[in-house]
mmCIF file of C-alpha atoms in Angstrom:
data_model
loop_
_atom_site.group_PDB
_atom_site.id
_atom_site.type_symbol
_atom_site.label_atom_id
_atom_site.label_comp_id
_atom_site.label_asym_id
_atom_site.label_seq_id
_atom_site.Cartn_x
_atom_site.Cartn_y
_atom_site.Cartn_z
ATOM 1 C CA MET A 9 9.584 -53.449 -47.980
ATOM 2 C CA ALA A 10 8.291 -57.026 -47.937
ATOM 3 C CA SER A 11 4.596 -57.596 -47.241
ATOM 4 C CA TYR A 12 2.777 -60.470 -45.548
ATOM 5 C CA LEU A 13 -0.864 -61.261 -46.310
ATOM 6 C CA ARG A 14 -2.924 -64.067 -44.764
ATOM 7 C CA PRO A 15 -6.417 -63.961 -46.288
ATOM 8 C CA THR A 16 -9.350 -65.896 -44.844
ATOM 9 C CA ASN A 17 -11.076 -66.783 -48.112
ATOM 10 C CA LEU A 18 -9.995 -67.897 -51.560
ATOM 11 C CA ALA A 19 -11.541 -64.962 -53.406
ATOM 12 C CA GLU A 20 -9.460 -62.503 -51.385
ATOM 13 C CA ALA A 21 -6.311 -64.528 -52.008
ATOM 14 C CA LEU A 22 -6.910 -64.665 -55.765
ATOM 15 C CA GLU A 23 -7.658 -60.944 -55.997
ATOM 16 C CA SER A 24 -4.497 -60.150 -54.073
ATOM 17 C CA LEU A 25 -2.429 -62.430 -56.279
ATOM 18 C CA SER A 26 -3.923 -60.983 -59.462
ATOM 19 C CA ALA A 27 -3.275 -57.407 -58.330
ATOM 20 C CA ALA A 28 0.305 -58.227 -57.351
ATOM 21 C CA ASN A 29 0.981 -59.835 -60.733
ATOM 22 C CA GLN A 30 -0.271 -56.697 -62.510
ATOM 23 C CA ASN A 31 1.569 -54.140 -60.392
ATOM 24 C CA THR A 32 4.721 -55.795 -59.043
ATOM 25 C CA SER A 33 6.425 -59.157 -58.954
ATOM 26 C CA ALA A 34 4.328 -62.093 -57.770
ATOM 27 C CA PRO A 35 4.457 -62.922 -54.056
ATOM 28 C CA VAL A 36 5.659 -66.250 -52.729
ATOM 29 C CA ILE A 37 2.648 -68.459 -52.057
ATOM 30 C CA LEU A 38 2.999 -70.092 -48.650
ATOM 31 C CA ALA A 39 1.098 -73.274 -47.776
ATOM 32 C CA GLY A 40 2.915 -74.495 -44.690
ATOM 33 C CA GLY A 41 6.396 -73.076 -45.196
ATOM 34 C CA THR A 42 8.327 -76.260 -44.457
ATOM 35 C CA ASP A 43 10.403 -75.787 -47.627
ATOM 36 C CA PHE A 44 10.346 -71.981 -47.682
ATOM 37 C CA PHE A 45 11.811 -71.196 -44.268
ATOM 38 C CA PRO A 46 14.680 -73.757 -44.165
ATOM 39 C CA ALA A 47 15.935 -72.307 -47.458
ATOM 40 C CA ARG A 48 16.235 -68.894 -45.810
ATOM 41 C CA VAL A 49 17.985 -69.721 -42.554
ATOM 42 C CA GLY A 50 20.436 -66.997 -41.606
ATOM 43 C CA ARG A 51 18.892 -64.177 -43.635
ATOM 44 C CA ALA A 52 15.874 -61.943 -43.422
ATOM 45 C CA VAL A 53 12.830 -62.838 -45.485
ATOM 46 C CA ASP A 54 12.602 -60.097 -48.102
ATOM 47 C CA GLU A 55 9.939 -61.576 -50.411
ATOM 48 C CA ASP A 56 6.264 -60.624 -50.400
ATOM 49 C CA ILE A 57 4.302 -63.549 -48.938
ATOM 50 C CA LEU A 58 0.752 -64.723 -49.574
ATOM 51 C CA ASP A 59 -0.049 -67.236 -46.823
ATOM 52 C CA LEU A 60 -2.947 -69.580 -47.667
ATOM 53 C CA THR A 61 -3.165 -71.376 -44.338
ATOM 54 C CA GLY A 62 -5.885 -69.087 -42.997
ATOM 55 C CA ILE A 63 -8.392 -70.169 -45.673
ATOM 56 C CA ALA A 64 -10.637 -72.777 -44.059
ATOM 57 C CA ASP A 65 -12.169 -73.863 -47.399
ATOM 58 C CA LEU A 66 -8.752 -75.057 -48.599
ATOM 59 C CA ARG A 67 -8.436 -77.607 -45.815
ATOM 60 C CA GLY A 68 -9.872 -81.070 -45.213
ATOM 61 C CA ILE A 69 -10.825 -84.237 -47.095
ATOM 62 C CA THR A 70 -14.333 -84.762 -48.454
ATOM 63 C CA GLU A 71 -15.903 -87.646 -50.360
ATOM 64 C CA SER A 72 -18.463 -87.556 -53.166
ATOM 65 C CA ASP A 73 -19.958 -90.146 -55.510
ATOM 66 C CA ASP A 74 -17.103 -89.553 -57.960
ATOM 67 C CA GLY A 75 -14.142 -89.477 -55.621
ATOM 68 C CA TRP A 76 -12.312 -87.515 -52.956
ATOM 69 C CA ARG A 77 -11.295 -83.896 -52.682
ATOM 70 C CA ILE A 78 -8.213 -83.047 -50.631
ATOM 71 C CA GLY A 79 -8.011 -79.345 -49.871
ATOM 72 C CA ALA A 80 -4.733 -77.758 -50.874
ATOM 73 C CA THR A 81 -3.648 -76.868 -47.327
ATOM 74 C CA THR A 82 -4.594 -80.204 -45.778
ATOM 75 C CA THR A 83 -1.596 -81.268 -43.719
ATOM 76 C CA TRP A 84 0.214 -84.568 -43.889
ATOM 77 C CA SER A 85 -0.843 -85.400 -40.338
ATOM 78 C CA GLU A 86 -4.465 -84.954 -41.381
ATOM 79 C CA VAL A 87 -3.959 -87.318 -44.317
ATOM 80 C CA ALA A 88 -2.197 -89.912 -42.150
ATOM 81 C CA ASN A 89 -4.966 -89.877 -39.541
ATOM 82 C CA ALA A 90 -7.978 -89.687 -41.867
ATOM 83 C CA ASP A 91 -10.531 -92.507 -42.054
ATOM 84 C CA LEU A 92 -9.907 -93.613 -45.630
ATOM 85 C CA PRO A 93 -10.241 -96.926 -47.544
ATOM 86 C CA PRO A 94 -7.310 -99.240 -48.450
ATOM 87 C CA PHE A 95 -7.044 -97.405 -51.771
ATOM 88 C CA PHE A 96 -5.335 -94.620 -49.761
ATOM 89 C CA ASP A 97 -2.811 -96.838 -47.964
ATOM 90 C CA ALA A 98 0.039 -95.658 -50.213
ATOM 91 C CA LEU A 99 -0.715 -91.980 -49.687
ATOM 92 C CA ARG A 100 -1.115 -92.431 -45.933
ATOM 93 C CA ALA A 101 2.192 -94.304 -45.781
ATOM 94 C CA ALA A 102 3.882 -91.454 -47.657
ATOM 95 C CA ALA A 103 2.302 -88.946 -45.269
ATOM 96 C CA ARG A 104 4.005 -90.664 -42.337
ATOM 97 C CA VAL A 105 7.502 -90.278 -43.821
ATOM 98 C CA VAL A 106 7.332 -86.659 -45.021
ATOM 99 C CA GLY A 107 9.991 -85.322 -42.668
ATOM 100 C CA GLY A 108 9.281 -85.638 -38.947
ATOM 101 C CA VAL A 109 6.077 -85.106 -37.002
ATOM 102 C CA GLN A 110 6.589 -81.330 -36.856
ATOM 103 C CA ILE A 111 6.872 -81.193 -40.651
ATOM 104 C CA GLN A 112 3.813 -83.419 -41.038
ATOM 105 C CA ASN A 113 1.802 -81.122 -38.760
ATOM 106 C CA SER A 114 2.599 -78.047 -40.873
ATOM 107 C CA GLY A 115 3.496 -79.298 -44.341
ATOM 108 C CA THR A 116 0.651 -79.483 -46.858
ATOM 109 C CA VAL A 117 -0.213 -81.715 -49.772
ATOM 110 C CA ALA A 118 -0.323 -78.916 -52.351
ATOM 111 C CA GLY A 119 2.852 -77.368 -50.967
ATOM 112 C CA ASN A 120 4.703 -80.630 -51.553
ATOM 113 C CA LEU A 121 3.392 -80.830 -55.119
ATOM 114 C CA CYS A 122 4.126 -77.200 -55.998
ATOM 115 C CA ASN A 123 7.665 -77.496 -54.636
ATOM 116 C CA ALA A 124 8.059 -80.114 -57.390
ATOM 117 C CA SER A 125 11.130 -81.830 -56.000
ATOM 118 C CA PRO A 126 12.079 -85.046 -57.826
ATOM 119 C CA ALA A 127 12.070 -86.655 -54.362
ATOM 120 C CA ALA A 128 8.641 -85.312 -53.291
ATOM 121 C CA ASP A 129 7.054 -88.178 -51.350
ATOM 122 C CA SER A 130 3.506 -87.284 -52.376
ATOM 123 C CA VAL A 131 3.968 -87.603 -56.118
ATOM 124 C CA PRO A 132 4.284 -91.385 -56.693
ATOM 125 C CA PRO A 133 1.164 -92.322 -54.658
ATOM 126 C CA LEU A 134 -0.929 -89.493 -56.108
ATOM 127 C CA LEU A 135 0.296 -90.331 -59.607
ATOM 128 C CA ALA A 136 -0.655 -93.975 -59.058
ATOM 129 C CA MET A 137 -4.086 -92.816 -57.833
ATOM 130 C CA ARG A 138 -4.580 -90.851 -61.089
ATOM 131 C CA ALA A 139 -4.908 -87.583 -59.176
ATOM 132 C CA ARG A 140 -5.925 -84.330 -60.820
ATOM 133 C CA LEU A 141 -5.330 -80.810 -59.551
ATOM 134 C CA GLU A 142 -7.908 -78.074 -59.263
ATOM 135 C CA LEU A 143 -6.310 -74.741 -60.161
ATOM 136 C CA ALA A 144 -8.088 -71.510 -59.239
ATOM 137 C CA SER A 145 -7.667 -67.930 -60.467
ATOM 138 C CA THR A 146 -9.863 -64.838 -60.775
ATOM 139 C CA LYS A 147 -10.886 -66.220 -64.194
ATOM 140 C CA GLY A 148 -12.317 -69.400 -62.660
ATOM 141 C CA LYS A 149 -11.113 -72.929 -62.092
ATOM 142 C CA ARG A 150 -9.561 -75.575 -64.289
ATOM 143 C CA GLU A 151 -8.426 -79.153 -63.765
ATOM 144 C CA LEU A 152 -5.138 -80.694 -64.786
ATOM 145 C CA GLY A 153 -3.741 -84.186 -64.363
ATOM 146 C CA LEU A 154 -0.834 -84.437 -61.938
ATOM 147 C CA ASN A 155 1.188 -86.043 -64.732
ATOM 148 C CA ASP A 156 0.806 -82.772 -66.698
ATOM 149 C CA PHE A 157 1.312 -80.424 -63.734
ATOM 150 C CA ILE A 158 4.908 -81.187 -62.764
ATOM 151 C CA THR A 159 7.162 -80.744 -65.781
ATOM 152 C CA GLY A 160 10.656 -80.957 -64.290
ATOM 153 C CA ASN A 161 12.868 -80.365 -61.280
ATOM 154 C CA ARG A 162 11.094 -77.544 -59.364
ATOM 155 C CA ARG A 163 8.971 -76.748 -62.443
ATOM 156 C CA THR A 164 5.187 -76.811 -62.817
ATOM 157 C CA THR A 165 2.607 -75.545 -65.302
ATOM 158 C CA LEU A 166 1.016 -73.251 -62.697
ATOM 159 C CA LYS A 167 0.161 -70.004 -64.485
ATOM 160 C CA PRO A 168 0.603 -66.485 -63.058
ATOM 161 C CA GLY A 169 -2.366 -65.690 -60.842
ATOM 162 C CA GLU A 170 -3.228 -69.343 -60.188
ATOM 163 C CA ILE A 171 -3.375 -71.244 -56.913
ATOM 164 C CA VAL A 172 -3.725 -74.981 -56.415
ATOM 165 C CA SER A 173 -7.021 -75.187 -54.543
ATOM 166 C CA ALA A 174 -7.505 -78.962 -54.284
ATOM 167 C CA ILE A 175 -6.291 -82.408 -55.233
ATOM 168 C CA LEU A 176 -9.025 -84.513 -56.840
ATOM 169 C CA ILE A 177 -8.829 -88.298 -56.679
ATOM 170 C CA PRO A 178 -11.284 -90.389 -58.723
ATOM 171 C CA LYS A 179 -12.810 -93.491 -57.182
ATOM 172 C CA PRO A 180 -11.472 -96.790 -58.487
ATOM 173 C CA ARG A 181 -13.980 -98.933 -60.371
ATOM 174 C CA LYS A 182 -13.199 -102.060 -58.345
ATOM 175 C CA ASP A 183 -11.829 -102.832 -54.900
ATOM 176 C CA ALA A 184 -8.389 -101.267 -54.772
ATOM 177 C CA HIS A 185 -5.247 -101.916 -52.726
ATOM 178 C CA SER A 186 -2.175 -99.696 -52.666
ATOM 179 C CA ILE A 187 1.299 -99.573 -51.188
ATOM 180 C CA PHE A 188 4.169 -97.073 -50.915
ATOM 181 C CA LEU A 189 7.788 -98.030 -50.278
ATOM 182 C CA LYS A 190 10.662 -95.606 -49.824
ATOM 183 C CA LEU A 191 14.401 -96.230 -49.713
ATOM 184 C CA GLY A 192 16.708 -93.791 -47.946
ATOM 185 C CA ALA A 193 19.908 -93.767 -45.939
ATOM 186 C CA ARG A 194 17.801 -94.110 -42.779
ATOM 187 C CA GLU A 195 14.149 -94.728 -41.942
ATOM 188 C CA TYR A 196 13.014 -91.189 -41.117
ATOM 189 C CA LEU A 197 13.973 -87.579 -41.910
ATOM 190 C CA VAL A 198 15.589 -88.569 -45.180
ATOM 191 C CA ILE A 199 15.418 -87.591 -48.839
ATOM 192 C CA SER A 200 14.525 -90.597 -50.970
ATOM 193 C CA ILE A 201 17.033 -92.572 -52.991
ATOM 194 C CA ALA A 202 14.110 -94.294 -54.691
ATOM 195 C CA MET A 203 10.426 -94.775 -53.933
ATOM 196 C CA VAL A 204 7.516 -96.603 -55.511
ATOM 197 C CA ALA A 205 3.746 -96.614 -55.273
ATOM 198 C CA VAL A 206 1.466 -99.322 -56.642
ATOM 199 C CA VAL A 207 -2.324 -99.378 -56.937
ATOM 200 C CA LEU A 208 -4.105 -102.567 -57.970
ATOM 201 C CA GLU A 209 -7.831 -102.804 -58.663
ATOM 202 C CA VAL A 210 -9.074 -106.341 -58.134
ATOM 203 C CA GLU A 211 -12.237 -108.277 -58.999
ATOM 204 C CA ASN A 212 -12.636 -111.948 -58.078
ATOM 205 C CA ASN A 213 -8.945 -112.004 -57.154
ATOM 206 C CA VAL A 214 -7.954 -110.906 -60.683
ATOM 207 C CA ILE A 215 -6.267 -107.555 -61.392
ATOM 208 C CA SER A 216 -8.504 -105.375 -63.560
ATOM 209 C CA ALA A 217 -6.376 -102.204 -63.440
ATOM 210 C CA ALA A 218 -2.857 -101.390 -62.276
ATOM 211 C CA THR A 219 -0.759 -98.271 -61.825
ATOM 212 C CA VAL A 220 2.901 -98.300 -60.815
ATOM 213 C CA ALA A 221 4.833 -95.069 -60.191
ATOM 214 C CA VAL A 222 8.513 -94.562 -59.364
ATOM 215 C CA GLY A 223 9.915 -91.414 -57.760
ATOM 216 C CA ALA A 224 13.402 -89.978 -57.134
ATOM 217 C CA CYS A 225 14.671 -91.814 -60.222
ATOM 218 C CA SER A 226 13.859 -89.088 -62.760
ATOM 219 C CA ALA A 227 13.335 -85.338 -62.699
ATOM 220 C CA VAL A 228 9.609 -86.147 -62.492
ATOM 221 C CA ALA A 229 8.079 -89.303 -61.028
ATOM 222 C CA GLN A 230 7.226 -91.774 -63.779
ATOM 223 C CA ARG A 231 4.624 -94.486 -64.276
ATOM 224 C CA LEU A 232 5.668 -97.840 -65.743
ATOM 225 C CA PRO A 233 3.103 -98.529 -68.501
ATOM 226 C CA TYR A 234 4.672 -101.786 -69.749
ATOM 227 C CA LEU A 235 4.617 -103.320 -66.287
ATOM 228 C CA GLU A 236 1.075 -102.043 -65.688
ATOM 229 C CA ALA A 237 -0.107 -103.774 -68.862
ATOM 230 C CA GLU A 238 1.677 -106.975 -67.826
ATOM 231 C CA LEU A 239 -0.162 -107.054 -64.490
ATOM 232 C CA ILE A 240 -3.694 -106.712 -65.853
ATOM 233 C CA GLY A 241 -5.509 -110.040 -65.933
ATOM 234 C CA ARG A 242 -3.094 -111.674 -63.476
ATOM 235 C CA ARG A 243 -4.242 -113.262 -60.251
ATOM 236 C CA LEU A 244 -3.480 -111.390 -57.062
ATOM 237 C CA ASN A 245 -0.731 -113.465 -55.455
ATOM 238 C CA THR A 246 2.946 -113.179 -54.561
ATOM 239 C CA ALA A 247 3.965 -114.454 -58.007
ATOM 240 C CA LEU A 248 3.215 -110.962 -59.339
ATOM 241 C CA ALA A 249 6.783 -109.985 -58.486
ATOM 242 C CA ASN A 250 7.975 -112.393 -61.188
ATOM 243 C CA ARG A 251 6.363 -110.134 -63.793
ATOM 244 C CA VAL A 252 8.863 -107.355 -63.076
ATOM 245 C CA GLU A 253 11.667 -107.005 -65.622
ATOM 246 C CA PRO A 254 14.444 -104.366 -65.739
ATOM 247 C CA ALA A 255 13.435 -103.448 -69.302
ATOM 248 C CA GLN A 256 10.166 -102.055 -67.943
ATOM 249 C CA PHE A 257 12.177 -99.335 -66.164
ATOM 250 C CA GLU A 258 14.014 -98.009 -69.228
ATOM 251 C CA GLY A 259 12.010 -94.765 -69.192
ATOM 252 C CA LEU A 260 13.588 -93.717 -65.897
ATOM 253 C CA GLN A 261 16.467 -91.241 -65.919
ATOM 254 C CA PRO A 262 18.164 -91.490 -62.514
ATOM 255 C CA ILE A 263 21.115 -89.286 -61.619
ATOM 256 C CA ASP A 264 24.339 -89.717 -59.685
ATOM 257 C CA ASP A 265 24.431 -87.620 -56.539
ATOM 258 C CA ILE A 266 25.636 -87.711 -52.938
ATOM 259 C CA ARG A 267 22.866 -90.152 -51.945
ATOM 260 C CA ALA A 268 23.290 -92.818 -54.641
ATOM 261 C CA SER A 269 24.551 -93.568 -58.122
ATOM 262 C CA ALA A 270 22.210 -93.734 -61.091
ATOM 263 C CA ALA A 271 22.868 -97.465 -61.453
ATOM 264 C CA TYR A 272 22.003 -98.089 -57.807
ATOM 265 C CA ARG A 273 18.802 -96.061 -58.076
ATOM 266 C CA ARG A 274 17.662 -98.033 -61.117
ATOM 267 C CA GLU A 275 18.363 -101.352 -59.409
ATOM 268 C CA ALA A 276 16.692 -100.159 -56.206
ATOM 269 C CA ALA A 277 13.540 -99.212 -58.123
ATOM 270 C CA VAL A 278 13.286 -102.726 -59.538
ATOM 271 C CA VAL A 279 13.729 -104.290 -56.101
ATOM 272 C CA LEU A 280 11.199 -101.947 -54.473
ATOM 273 C CA VAL A 281 8.536 -102.690 -57.093
ATOM 274 C CA ARG A 282 9.071 -106.422 -56.643
ATOM 275 C CA ARG A 283 8.724 -106.023 -52.870
ATOM 276 C CA ALA A 284 5.585 -103.929 -53.289
ATOM 277 C CA LEU A 285 3.946 -106.496 -55.555
ATOM 278 C CA THR A 286 4.911 -109.319 -53.204
ATOM 279 C CA GLN A 287 3.272 -107.518 -50.280
ATOM 280 C CA LEU A 288 0.138 -106.679 -52.239
ATOM 281 C CA GLY A 289 0.024 -110.242 -53.569
ATOM 282 C CA LYS A 290 -0.366 -111.513 -50.013
ATOM 283 C CA LYS A 291 -3.823 -109.930 -49.966
ATOM 284 C CA GLY A 292 -4.991 -112.403 -52.597
ATOM 285 C CA ALA A 293 -7.348 -115.251 -51.835
#
């Protein structure tokens, strides 16, 4: 018979998960359920469930001298409405297009990451922000870069007995601007055809650091290192879009599916990055 457990602290959750792994099959970890329940429409839920949403310490956004900590069960609505600097504009924009308002009120940041869909809206902005994940177990905590956490379509490096407890975002060294653009068949309630996130750190109107990430065009969202290198040292203006070349996107591996062809996805990614750089360039002096 399936069990349902909703602990109120992380230690209890980790002990329960560890015991379940030793004695039976691991329970499904629930952190909002916006992917879990739609996949089970029309049938009874027969899996053991460990619901993390009752753990207050896993929720909220805090700032320190080094950066920001986003609790694993922080919802997308909380991210969208948080008082955060322009560095977070891309993540907040992504938060506003994760499903509809009902999904945003229940869906969580860590849940979106652990689901590991190639079209997960959170991944490009967090990848561009150089996010790291805090992973907790009864043995302690460890940190892992987001780029090393998601390894494929619906695959992560989360070990048995581990829970994502927080997303850690380091502070940029200079003033930073970011943007997120998403292409779908309609504006809302849509799975991405392609999406991009760009973060530019700027000093005296010159780009000192750049990260560009593309999602829904590979099994895992990818950064564009050749374009990033090309942007460093350039002045922040709309001419940045001229630095984008199709060859910089060769690392992407888009697929053909019902939403778009691989060729269209690749072309769309190029166009979206150019648009993103044009919009960010308008912030220049």
